[in-house]
Coordinates of C-alpha atoms and ligand atoms in Angstrom, one line a residue:
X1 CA 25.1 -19.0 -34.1
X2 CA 21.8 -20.3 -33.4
X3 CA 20.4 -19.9 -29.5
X4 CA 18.3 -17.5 -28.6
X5 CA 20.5 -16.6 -25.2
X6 CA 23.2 -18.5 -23.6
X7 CA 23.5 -20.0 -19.8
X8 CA 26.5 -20.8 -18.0
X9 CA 26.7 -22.4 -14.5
X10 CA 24.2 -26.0 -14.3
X11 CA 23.6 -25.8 -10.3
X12 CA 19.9 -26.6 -9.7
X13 CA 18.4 -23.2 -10.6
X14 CA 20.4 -22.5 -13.5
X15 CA 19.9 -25.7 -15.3
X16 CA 16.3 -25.0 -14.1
X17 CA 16.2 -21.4 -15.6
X18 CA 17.5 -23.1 -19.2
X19 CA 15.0 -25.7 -19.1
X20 CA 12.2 -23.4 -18.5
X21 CA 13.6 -20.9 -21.3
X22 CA 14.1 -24.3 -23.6
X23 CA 10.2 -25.3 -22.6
X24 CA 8.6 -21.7 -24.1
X25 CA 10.5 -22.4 -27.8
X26 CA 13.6 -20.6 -27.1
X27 CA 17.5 -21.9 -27.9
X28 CA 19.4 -22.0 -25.4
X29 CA 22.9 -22.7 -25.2
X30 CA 24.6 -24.0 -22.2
X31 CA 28.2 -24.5 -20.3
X32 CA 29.3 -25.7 -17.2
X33 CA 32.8 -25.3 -16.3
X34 CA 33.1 -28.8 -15.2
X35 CA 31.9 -30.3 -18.6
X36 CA 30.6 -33.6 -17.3
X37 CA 27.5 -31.4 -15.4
X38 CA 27.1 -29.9 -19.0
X39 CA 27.2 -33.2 -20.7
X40 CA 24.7 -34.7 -17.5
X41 CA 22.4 -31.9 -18.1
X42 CA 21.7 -32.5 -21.8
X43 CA 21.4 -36.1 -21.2
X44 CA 18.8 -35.8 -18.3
X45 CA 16.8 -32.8 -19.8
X46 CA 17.9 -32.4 -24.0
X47 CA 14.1 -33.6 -24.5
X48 CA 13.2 -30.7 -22.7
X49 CA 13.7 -28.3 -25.5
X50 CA 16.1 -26.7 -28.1
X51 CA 19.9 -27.1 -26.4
X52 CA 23.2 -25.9 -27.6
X53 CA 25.6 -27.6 -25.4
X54 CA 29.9 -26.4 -25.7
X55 CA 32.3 -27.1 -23.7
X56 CA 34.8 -24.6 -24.0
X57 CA 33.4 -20.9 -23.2
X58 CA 34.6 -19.9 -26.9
X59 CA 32.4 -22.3 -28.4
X60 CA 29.6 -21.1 -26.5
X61 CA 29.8 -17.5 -26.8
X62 CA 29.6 -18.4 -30.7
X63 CA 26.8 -20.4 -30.4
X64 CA 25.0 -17.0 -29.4
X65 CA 23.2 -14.8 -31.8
X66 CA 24.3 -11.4 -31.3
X67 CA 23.6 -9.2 -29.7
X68 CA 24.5 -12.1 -26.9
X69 CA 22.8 -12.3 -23.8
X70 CA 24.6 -14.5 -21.5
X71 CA 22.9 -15.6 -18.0
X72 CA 25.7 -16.3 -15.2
X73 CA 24.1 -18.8 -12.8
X74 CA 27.5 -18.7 -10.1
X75 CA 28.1 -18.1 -6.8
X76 CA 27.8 -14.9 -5.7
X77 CA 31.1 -13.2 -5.0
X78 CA 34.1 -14.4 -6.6
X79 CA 33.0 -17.1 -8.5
X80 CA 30.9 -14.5 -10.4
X81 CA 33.8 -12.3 -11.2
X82 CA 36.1 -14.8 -12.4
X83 CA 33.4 -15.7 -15.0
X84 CA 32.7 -12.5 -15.7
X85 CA 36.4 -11.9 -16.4
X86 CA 37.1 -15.2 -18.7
X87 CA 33.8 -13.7 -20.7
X88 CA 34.5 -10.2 -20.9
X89 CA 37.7 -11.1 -23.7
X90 CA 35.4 -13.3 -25.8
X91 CA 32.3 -10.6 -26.1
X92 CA 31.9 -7.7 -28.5
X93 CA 30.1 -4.6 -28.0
X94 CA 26.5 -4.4 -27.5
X95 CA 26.4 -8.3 -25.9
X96 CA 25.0 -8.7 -22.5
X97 CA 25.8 -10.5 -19.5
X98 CA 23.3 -11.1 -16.9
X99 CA 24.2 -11.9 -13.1
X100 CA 21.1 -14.2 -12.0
X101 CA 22.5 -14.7 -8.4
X102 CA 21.9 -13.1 -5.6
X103 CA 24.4 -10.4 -5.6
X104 CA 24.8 -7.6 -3.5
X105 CA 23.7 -4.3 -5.9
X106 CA 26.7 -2.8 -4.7
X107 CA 28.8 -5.1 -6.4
X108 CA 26.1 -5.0 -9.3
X109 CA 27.1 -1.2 -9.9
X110 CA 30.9 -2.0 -9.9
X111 CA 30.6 -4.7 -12.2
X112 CA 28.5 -2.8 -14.6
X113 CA 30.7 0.4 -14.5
X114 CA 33.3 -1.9 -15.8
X115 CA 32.0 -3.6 -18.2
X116 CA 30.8 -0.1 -19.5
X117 CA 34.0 0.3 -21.2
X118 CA 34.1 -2.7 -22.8
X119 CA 31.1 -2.1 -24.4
X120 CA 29.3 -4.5 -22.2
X121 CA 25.9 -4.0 -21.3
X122 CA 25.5 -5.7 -17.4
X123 CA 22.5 -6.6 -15.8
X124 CA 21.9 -7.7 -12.1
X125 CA 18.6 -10.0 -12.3
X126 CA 17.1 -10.9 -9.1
X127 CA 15.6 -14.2 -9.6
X128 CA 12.6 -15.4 -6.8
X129 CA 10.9 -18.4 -6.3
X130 CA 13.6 -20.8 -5.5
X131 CA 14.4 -24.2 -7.5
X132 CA 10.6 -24.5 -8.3
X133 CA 10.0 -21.3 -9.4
X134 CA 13.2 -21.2 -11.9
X135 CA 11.8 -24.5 -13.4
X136 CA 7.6 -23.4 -13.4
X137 CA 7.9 -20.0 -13.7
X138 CA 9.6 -17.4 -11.5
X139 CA 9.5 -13.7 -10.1
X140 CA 12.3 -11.7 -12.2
X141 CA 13.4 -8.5 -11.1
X142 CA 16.0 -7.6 -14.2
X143 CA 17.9 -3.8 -13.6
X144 CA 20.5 -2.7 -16.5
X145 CA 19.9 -0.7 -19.4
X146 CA 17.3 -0.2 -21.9
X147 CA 19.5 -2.2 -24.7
X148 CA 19.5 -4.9 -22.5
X149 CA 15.9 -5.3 -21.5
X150 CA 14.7 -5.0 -25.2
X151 CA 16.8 -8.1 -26.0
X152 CA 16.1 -9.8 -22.7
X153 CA 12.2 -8.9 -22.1
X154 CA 10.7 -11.2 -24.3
X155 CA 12.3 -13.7 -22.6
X156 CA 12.2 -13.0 -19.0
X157 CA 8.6 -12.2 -19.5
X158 CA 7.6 -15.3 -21.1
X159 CA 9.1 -17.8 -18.5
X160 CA 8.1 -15.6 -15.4
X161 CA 4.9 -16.7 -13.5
X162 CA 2.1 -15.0 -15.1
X163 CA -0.9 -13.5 -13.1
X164 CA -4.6 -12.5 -14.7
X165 CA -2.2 -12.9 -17.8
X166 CA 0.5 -10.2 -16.6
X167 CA 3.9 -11.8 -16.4
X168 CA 5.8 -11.0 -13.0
X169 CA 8.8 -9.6 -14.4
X170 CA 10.0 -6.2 -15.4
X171 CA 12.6 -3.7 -15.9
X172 CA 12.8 -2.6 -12.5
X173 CA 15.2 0.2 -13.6
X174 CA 19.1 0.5 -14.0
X175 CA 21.9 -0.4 -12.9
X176 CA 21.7 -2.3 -9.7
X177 CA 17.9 -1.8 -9.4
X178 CA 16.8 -5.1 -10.0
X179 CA 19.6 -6.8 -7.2
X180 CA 18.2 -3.7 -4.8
X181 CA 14.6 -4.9 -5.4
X182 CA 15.5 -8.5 -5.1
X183 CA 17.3 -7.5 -1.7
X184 CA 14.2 -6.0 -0.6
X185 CA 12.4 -8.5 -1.2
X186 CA 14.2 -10.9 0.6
X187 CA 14.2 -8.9 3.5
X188 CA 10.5 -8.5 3.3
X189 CA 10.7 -12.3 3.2
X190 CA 12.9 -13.0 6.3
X191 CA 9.8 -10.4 8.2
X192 CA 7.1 -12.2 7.0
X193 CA 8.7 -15.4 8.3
X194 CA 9.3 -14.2 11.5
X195 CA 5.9 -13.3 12.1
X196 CA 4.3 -16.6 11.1
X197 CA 6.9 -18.8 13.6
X198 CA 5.9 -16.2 16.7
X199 CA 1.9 -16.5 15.4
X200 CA 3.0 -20.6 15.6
X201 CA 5.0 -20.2 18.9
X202 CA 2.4 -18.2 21.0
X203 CA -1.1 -20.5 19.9
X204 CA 1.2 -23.0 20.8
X205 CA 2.8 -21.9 23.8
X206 CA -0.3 -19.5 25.3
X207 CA -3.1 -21.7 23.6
X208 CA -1.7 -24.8 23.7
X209 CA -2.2 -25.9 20.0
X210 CA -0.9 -28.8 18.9
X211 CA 0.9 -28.4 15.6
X212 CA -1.3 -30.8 13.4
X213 CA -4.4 -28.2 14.8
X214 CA -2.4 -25.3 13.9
X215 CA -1.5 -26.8 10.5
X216 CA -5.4 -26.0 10.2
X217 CA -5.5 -22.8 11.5
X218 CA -2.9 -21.7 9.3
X219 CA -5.1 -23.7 6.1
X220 CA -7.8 -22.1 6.9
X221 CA -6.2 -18.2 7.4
X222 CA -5.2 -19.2 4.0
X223 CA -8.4 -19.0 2.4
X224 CA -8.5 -15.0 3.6
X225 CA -6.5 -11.7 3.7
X226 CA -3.4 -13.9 4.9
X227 CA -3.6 -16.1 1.7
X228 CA 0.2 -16.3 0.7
X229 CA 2.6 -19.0 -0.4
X230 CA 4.5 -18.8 2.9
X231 CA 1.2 -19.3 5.0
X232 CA 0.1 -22.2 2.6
X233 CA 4.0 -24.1 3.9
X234 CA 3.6 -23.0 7.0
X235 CA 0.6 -25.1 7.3
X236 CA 2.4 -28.3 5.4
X237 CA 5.6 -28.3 7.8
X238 CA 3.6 -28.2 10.5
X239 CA 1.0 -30.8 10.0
X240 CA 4.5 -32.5 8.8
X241 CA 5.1 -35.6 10.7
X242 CA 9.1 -36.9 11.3
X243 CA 9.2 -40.5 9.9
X244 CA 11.5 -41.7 12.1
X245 CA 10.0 -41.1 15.6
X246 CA 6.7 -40.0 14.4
X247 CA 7.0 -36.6 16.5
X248 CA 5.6 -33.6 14.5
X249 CA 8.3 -32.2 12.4
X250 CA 8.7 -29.4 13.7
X251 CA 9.8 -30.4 17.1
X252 CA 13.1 -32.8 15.7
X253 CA 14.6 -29.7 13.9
X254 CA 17.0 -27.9 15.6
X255 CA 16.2 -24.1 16.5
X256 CA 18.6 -22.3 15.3
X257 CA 18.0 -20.1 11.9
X258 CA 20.3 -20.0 9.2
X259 CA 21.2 -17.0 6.9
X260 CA 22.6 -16.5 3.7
X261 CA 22.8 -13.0 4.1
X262 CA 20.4 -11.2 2.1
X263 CA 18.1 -10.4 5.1
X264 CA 21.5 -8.7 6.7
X265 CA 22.2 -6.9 3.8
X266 CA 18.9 -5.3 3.6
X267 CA 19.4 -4.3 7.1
X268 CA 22.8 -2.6 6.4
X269 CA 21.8 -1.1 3.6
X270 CA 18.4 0.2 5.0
X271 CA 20.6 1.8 8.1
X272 CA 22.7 4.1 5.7
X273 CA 19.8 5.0 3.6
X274 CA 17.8 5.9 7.4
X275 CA 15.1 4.1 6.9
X276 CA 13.5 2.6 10.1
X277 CA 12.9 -1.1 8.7
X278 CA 12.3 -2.7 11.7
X279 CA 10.4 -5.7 10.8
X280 CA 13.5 -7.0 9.0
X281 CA 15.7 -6.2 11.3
X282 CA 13.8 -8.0 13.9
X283 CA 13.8 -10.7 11.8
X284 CA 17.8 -10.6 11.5
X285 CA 18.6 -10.5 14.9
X286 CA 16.3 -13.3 15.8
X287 CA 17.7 -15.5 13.7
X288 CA 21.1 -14.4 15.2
X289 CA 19.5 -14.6 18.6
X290 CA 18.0 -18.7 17.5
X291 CA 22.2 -19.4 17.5
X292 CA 23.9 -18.2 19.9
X293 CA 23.6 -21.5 21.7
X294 CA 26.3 -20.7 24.6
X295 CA 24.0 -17.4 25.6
X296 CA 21.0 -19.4 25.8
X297 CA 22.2 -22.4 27.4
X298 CA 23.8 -19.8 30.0
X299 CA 21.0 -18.1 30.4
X300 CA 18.7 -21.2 30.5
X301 CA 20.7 -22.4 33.8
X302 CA 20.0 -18.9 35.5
X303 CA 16.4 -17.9 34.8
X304 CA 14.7 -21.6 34.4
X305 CA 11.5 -20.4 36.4
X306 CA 9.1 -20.8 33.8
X307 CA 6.4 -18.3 33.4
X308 CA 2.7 -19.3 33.6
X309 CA 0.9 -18.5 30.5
X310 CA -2.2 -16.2 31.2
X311 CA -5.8 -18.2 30.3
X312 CA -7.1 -17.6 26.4
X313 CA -10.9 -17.9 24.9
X314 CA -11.6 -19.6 21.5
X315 CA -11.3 -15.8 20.5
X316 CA -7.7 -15.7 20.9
X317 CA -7.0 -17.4 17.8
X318 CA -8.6 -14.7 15.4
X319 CA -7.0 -11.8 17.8
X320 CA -3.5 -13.6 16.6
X321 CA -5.4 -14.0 13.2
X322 CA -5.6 -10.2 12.9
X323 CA -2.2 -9.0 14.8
X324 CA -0.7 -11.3 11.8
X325 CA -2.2 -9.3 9.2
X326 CA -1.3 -5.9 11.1
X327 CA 1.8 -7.2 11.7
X328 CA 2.2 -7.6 8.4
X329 CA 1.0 -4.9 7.0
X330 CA 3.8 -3.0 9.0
X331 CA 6.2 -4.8 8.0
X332 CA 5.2 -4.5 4.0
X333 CA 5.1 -0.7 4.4
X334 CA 8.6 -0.6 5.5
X335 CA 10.0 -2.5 2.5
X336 CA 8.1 -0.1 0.2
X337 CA 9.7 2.5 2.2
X338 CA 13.0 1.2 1.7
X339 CA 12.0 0.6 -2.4
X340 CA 11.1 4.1 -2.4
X341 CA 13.6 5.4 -0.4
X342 CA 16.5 3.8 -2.7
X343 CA 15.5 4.7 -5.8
X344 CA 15.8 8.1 -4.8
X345 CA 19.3 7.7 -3.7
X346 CA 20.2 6.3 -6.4
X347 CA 17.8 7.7 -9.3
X348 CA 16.5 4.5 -10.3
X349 CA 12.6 5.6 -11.1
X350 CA 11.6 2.7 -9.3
X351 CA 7.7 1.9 -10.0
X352 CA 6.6 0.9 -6.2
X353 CA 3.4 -0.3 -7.8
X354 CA 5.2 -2.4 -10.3
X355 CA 7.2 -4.4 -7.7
X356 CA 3.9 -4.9 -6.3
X357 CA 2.5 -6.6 -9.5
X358 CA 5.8 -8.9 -10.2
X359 CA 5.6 -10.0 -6.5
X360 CA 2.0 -11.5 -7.1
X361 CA 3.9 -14.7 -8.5
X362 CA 6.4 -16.9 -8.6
X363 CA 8.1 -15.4 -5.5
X364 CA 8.5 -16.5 -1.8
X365 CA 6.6 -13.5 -0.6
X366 CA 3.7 -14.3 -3.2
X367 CA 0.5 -13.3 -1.8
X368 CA -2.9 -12.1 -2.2
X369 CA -2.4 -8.8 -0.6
X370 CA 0.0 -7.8 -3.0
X371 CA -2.7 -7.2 -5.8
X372 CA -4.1 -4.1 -3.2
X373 CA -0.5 -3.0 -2.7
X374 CA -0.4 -2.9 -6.8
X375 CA -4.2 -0.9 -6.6
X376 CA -2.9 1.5 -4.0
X377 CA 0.5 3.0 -5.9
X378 CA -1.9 2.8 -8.7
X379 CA -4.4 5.4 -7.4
X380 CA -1.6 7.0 -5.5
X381 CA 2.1 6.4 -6.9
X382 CA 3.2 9.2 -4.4
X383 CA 2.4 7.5 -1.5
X384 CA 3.9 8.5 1.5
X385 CA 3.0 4.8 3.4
X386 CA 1.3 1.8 2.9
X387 CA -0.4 1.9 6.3
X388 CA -2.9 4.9 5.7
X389 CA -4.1 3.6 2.4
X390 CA -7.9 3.0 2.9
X391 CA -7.3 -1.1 2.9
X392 CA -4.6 -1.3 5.1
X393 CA -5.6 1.3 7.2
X394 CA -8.9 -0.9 7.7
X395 CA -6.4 -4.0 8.4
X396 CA -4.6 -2.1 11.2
X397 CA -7.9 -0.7 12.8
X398 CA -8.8 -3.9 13.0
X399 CA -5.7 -5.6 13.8
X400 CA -4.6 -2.9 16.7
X401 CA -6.7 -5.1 19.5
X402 CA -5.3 -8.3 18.3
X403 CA -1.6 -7.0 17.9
X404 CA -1.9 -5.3 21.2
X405 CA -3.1 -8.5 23.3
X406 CA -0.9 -10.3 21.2
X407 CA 2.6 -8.5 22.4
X408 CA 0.8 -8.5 26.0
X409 CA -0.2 -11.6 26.3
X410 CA 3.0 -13.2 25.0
X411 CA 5.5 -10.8 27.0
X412 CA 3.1 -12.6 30.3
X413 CA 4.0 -16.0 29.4
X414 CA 7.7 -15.2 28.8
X415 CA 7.4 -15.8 24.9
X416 CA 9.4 -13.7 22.7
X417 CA 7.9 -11.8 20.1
X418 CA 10.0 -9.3 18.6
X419 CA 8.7 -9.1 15.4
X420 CA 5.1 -8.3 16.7
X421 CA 6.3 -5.8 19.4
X422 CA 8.2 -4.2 16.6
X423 CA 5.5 -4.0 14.3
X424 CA 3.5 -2.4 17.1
X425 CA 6.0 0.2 18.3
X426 CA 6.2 1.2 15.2
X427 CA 2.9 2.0 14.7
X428 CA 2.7 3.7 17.9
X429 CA 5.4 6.0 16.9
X430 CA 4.1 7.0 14.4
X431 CA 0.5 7.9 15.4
X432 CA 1.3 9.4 18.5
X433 CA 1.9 13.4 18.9
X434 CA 4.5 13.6 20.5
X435 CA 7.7 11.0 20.7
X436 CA 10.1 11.3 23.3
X437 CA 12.8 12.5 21.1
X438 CA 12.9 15.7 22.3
X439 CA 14.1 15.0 25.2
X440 CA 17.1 13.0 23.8
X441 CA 17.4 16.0 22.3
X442 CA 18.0 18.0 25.3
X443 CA 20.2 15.0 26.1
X444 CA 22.5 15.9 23.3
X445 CA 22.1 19.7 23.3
X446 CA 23.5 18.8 27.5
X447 CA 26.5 17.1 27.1
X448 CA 27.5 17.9 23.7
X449 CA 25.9 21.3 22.4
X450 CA 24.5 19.5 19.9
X451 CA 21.6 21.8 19.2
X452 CA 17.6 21.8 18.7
X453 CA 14.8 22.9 17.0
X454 CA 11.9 24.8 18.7
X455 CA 8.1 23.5 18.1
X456 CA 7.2 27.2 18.3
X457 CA 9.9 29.2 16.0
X458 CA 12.0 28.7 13.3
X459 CA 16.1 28.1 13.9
X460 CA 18.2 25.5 15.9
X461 CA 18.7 26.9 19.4
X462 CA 21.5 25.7 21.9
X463 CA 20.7 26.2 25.9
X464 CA 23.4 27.2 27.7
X465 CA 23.8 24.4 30.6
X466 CA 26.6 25.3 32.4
X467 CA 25.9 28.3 33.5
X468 CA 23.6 29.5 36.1
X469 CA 20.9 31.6 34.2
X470 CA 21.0 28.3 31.3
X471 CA 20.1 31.0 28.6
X472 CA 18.7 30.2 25.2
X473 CA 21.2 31.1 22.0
X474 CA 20.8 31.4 18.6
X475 CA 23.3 28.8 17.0
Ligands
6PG1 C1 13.8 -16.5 -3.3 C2 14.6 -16.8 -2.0 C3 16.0 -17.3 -2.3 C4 16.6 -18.0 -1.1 C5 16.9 -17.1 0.1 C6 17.1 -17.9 1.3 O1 13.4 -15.4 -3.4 O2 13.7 -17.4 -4.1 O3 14.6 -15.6 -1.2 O4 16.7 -16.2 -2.7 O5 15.8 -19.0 -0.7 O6 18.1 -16.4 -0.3 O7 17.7 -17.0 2.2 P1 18.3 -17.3 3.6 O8 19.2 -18.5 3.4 O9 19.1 -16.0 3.8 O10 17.2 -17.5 4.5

């Protein structure tokens, strides 16, 4: 046995993520189960590095010095386990099998508990950055034991993206850790992508930017606190002009969102851990809302009054500039939340400041901002948010105006901005005194005896309603 680690499933990113391990001097052996996308693969890319091609799954878990470590490149579901299963006969105890896809951590955990006792050590990898990223250098976010990541590590680490000479990839923790992070991030990613296209859609529709001129706004918030990967596209798709009617770009696709699913899963998952990630969710739903074509064509034909949008100064620009930030900001914070919040549940030991410093490259949600995220878990790993660190306090100080005409000056012209009005309920809620919860809590204590708590003494009290005198009991 000679390679260093073995890869099966040639898609684009896999036979990406073997030509990048092949480029940094490690041997990798590959399979495809259709053996004519193996056979294609050495021929196009063999020059590329060290390659063990087989074609039979036997073969190629020989070629593997052991302990193996095996990379599954599959679809997610049950592609995945039927690999898994075909493998599991042919490994011995100690090997490894890594799930690169995104899988839900859910069925990470399941897999790994049995694989357990055969001896097999499984890892969920979350892999960022798309095709280009597998190729150049990617975000990896690897969960599974400690026996795993000593034989994996070197590996991941030297074909991630590298930042001031720190390579973004880690042992996020056990288990399903790594897929739960990678899920996270996604979500995160689905957020922050909702809040560029409303930033796009109310300077266009309030300010009346063309998008070539906003392809320059967006360049140039990219030279400051916004400076990201997804900002930096943003500006490229829309100063993107349609070749065949010469319309900008953006106007000839159709406007309705797609989903794989991780955005929704982060959602679902988020709602049975309780925490309040509303930025995602947002996010979700709009895309949900973007295609349900016979709702808005139905609704179209009812309300077609349009709204006028209210007048805008050159000033309005920077106001969106800074809600952006705030908004995002908000939106960040929650994700950590959720980070946090999971790796309690589950008893990961999740380093929030870690995810921080592997998210600085090679992913979608690469960005600037994430180097202060890094410096704020550093001085204060117990942090109970993002958004009263001194930094991002600062941002939303700043940002409050801006968000605030923002959501009121879109919500006048009849422009939607759910991820903005979210960000900024959200803050509300949480700086204000007092929320109106407690009276949905006399709501439920009314019809239901549900109970409450008193702001001025200890114990849950119960009022009761139905009778005349409506006395207070102890419950
Ligand atoms: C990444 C991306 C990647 C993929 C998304 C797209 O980190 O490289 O997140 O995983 O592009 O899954 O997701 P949607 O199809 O759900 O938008």
């Amino acid at each position: 046995a000679t390679a260093d680690i073995g890869l099966t499933g040639l898609a684009v990113m896999g036979s990406n993520l073997a030509r990048n391990m092949a480029r940094h001097g490690h041997t990798v052996a590959v399979h495809n189960r259709t053996t004519s996308k193996m056979t294609d693969f050495l021929d196009a890319h063999g020059s590329d590095g060290d390659f063990v091609g087989s074609e039979s799954l036997s073969d190629f878990v020989a070629s593997i010095k052991q302990p193996r470590a095996i990379i599954i490149m599959v679809k997610a579901g049950e592609a995945t386990d039927a690999v898994i299963d075909e493998l599991t006969g042919l490994l011995d105890d100690g090997d490894i099998l890594v799930d690169a896809g995104n899988a839900h951590f859910a069925d990470t955990v399941r897999r790994q508990q049995a694989l357990e006792e055969h001896g097999i050590h499984f890892v969920g990898m979350g892999v960022s950055g798309g095709e280009e990223g597998a190729l150049n250098g990617p975000s990896i976010m690897v969960g599974g034991s400690d026996h795993a990541y000593e034989r994996l590590g070197p590996i991941v680490e030297d074909i991630a993206a590298q930042v001031d000479g720190t390579p973004c990839a880690a042992h996020v923790g056990p288990d399903g850790a790594g897929h739960f992070v990678k899920m996270v991030h996604n979500g995160i990613e689905y957020a922050d992508m909702q809040l560029i296209a409303e930033a796009y859609d109310v300077l266009r529709s309030v300010a009346g930017q063309e998008p070539a001129e906003l392809a320059e706004v967006f360049r140039r918030w990219n030279e400051g606190d916004l400076e990201s990967f997804l900002i930096e596209i943003a500006a490229d798709v829309l100063a993107h002009v349609d070749a065949d009617t010469g319309r900008p770009f953006v106007d000839v696709v159709a406007d309705s969102a797609e989903q794989k699913g991780t955005g929704r899963w982060t959602v679902q998952v988020a709602l049975d851990l309780g925490v309040p990630v509303t930025g995602i969710a947002e996010a979700v739903f709009a895309r949900s809302v973007s295609g349900h074509d016979a709702q808005r064509e139905a609704a179209q034909k009812v309300f077609e009054e349009k709204l006028d949008a209210p007048e805008v100064g050159e000033d309005f620009v920077e106001d969106v500039r800074t809600a952006l930030f705030a908004a995002k900001v908000v939106a960040y914070a929650q994700g950590f939340d959720m980070i946090v919040e999971g790796s309690n549940e589950h008893d990961w030991g999740i380093h929030a400041g870690e995810m921080a410093t592997i998210w600085r490259g090679g992913c979608i949600i690469r960005a600037k901002f994430l180097d202060r995220i890094r410096e704020a878990f550093d001085d204060e790993p117990d942090l109970t948010t993002l958004m009263t660190q001194e930094y991002f306090a600062t941002a939303l100080r700043e940002g409050e105006r801006g968000l605030r005409r923002v959501v009121t000056t879109a919500t006048a012209a009849g422009v939607p901005v759910p991820g903005f009005a979210g960000a900024l309920s959200y803050f509300d809620a949480l700086r204000r005194d007092r929320l109106p919860a407690a009276l949905i809590q006399g709501l439920r204590d009314n019809f239901g005896a549900h109970t409450y708590e008193r702001v001025d003494r200890d114990g849950t009290f119960h009022t009761q309603w139905a009778t005349d005198d409506r006395k207070e009991v102890e419950a």
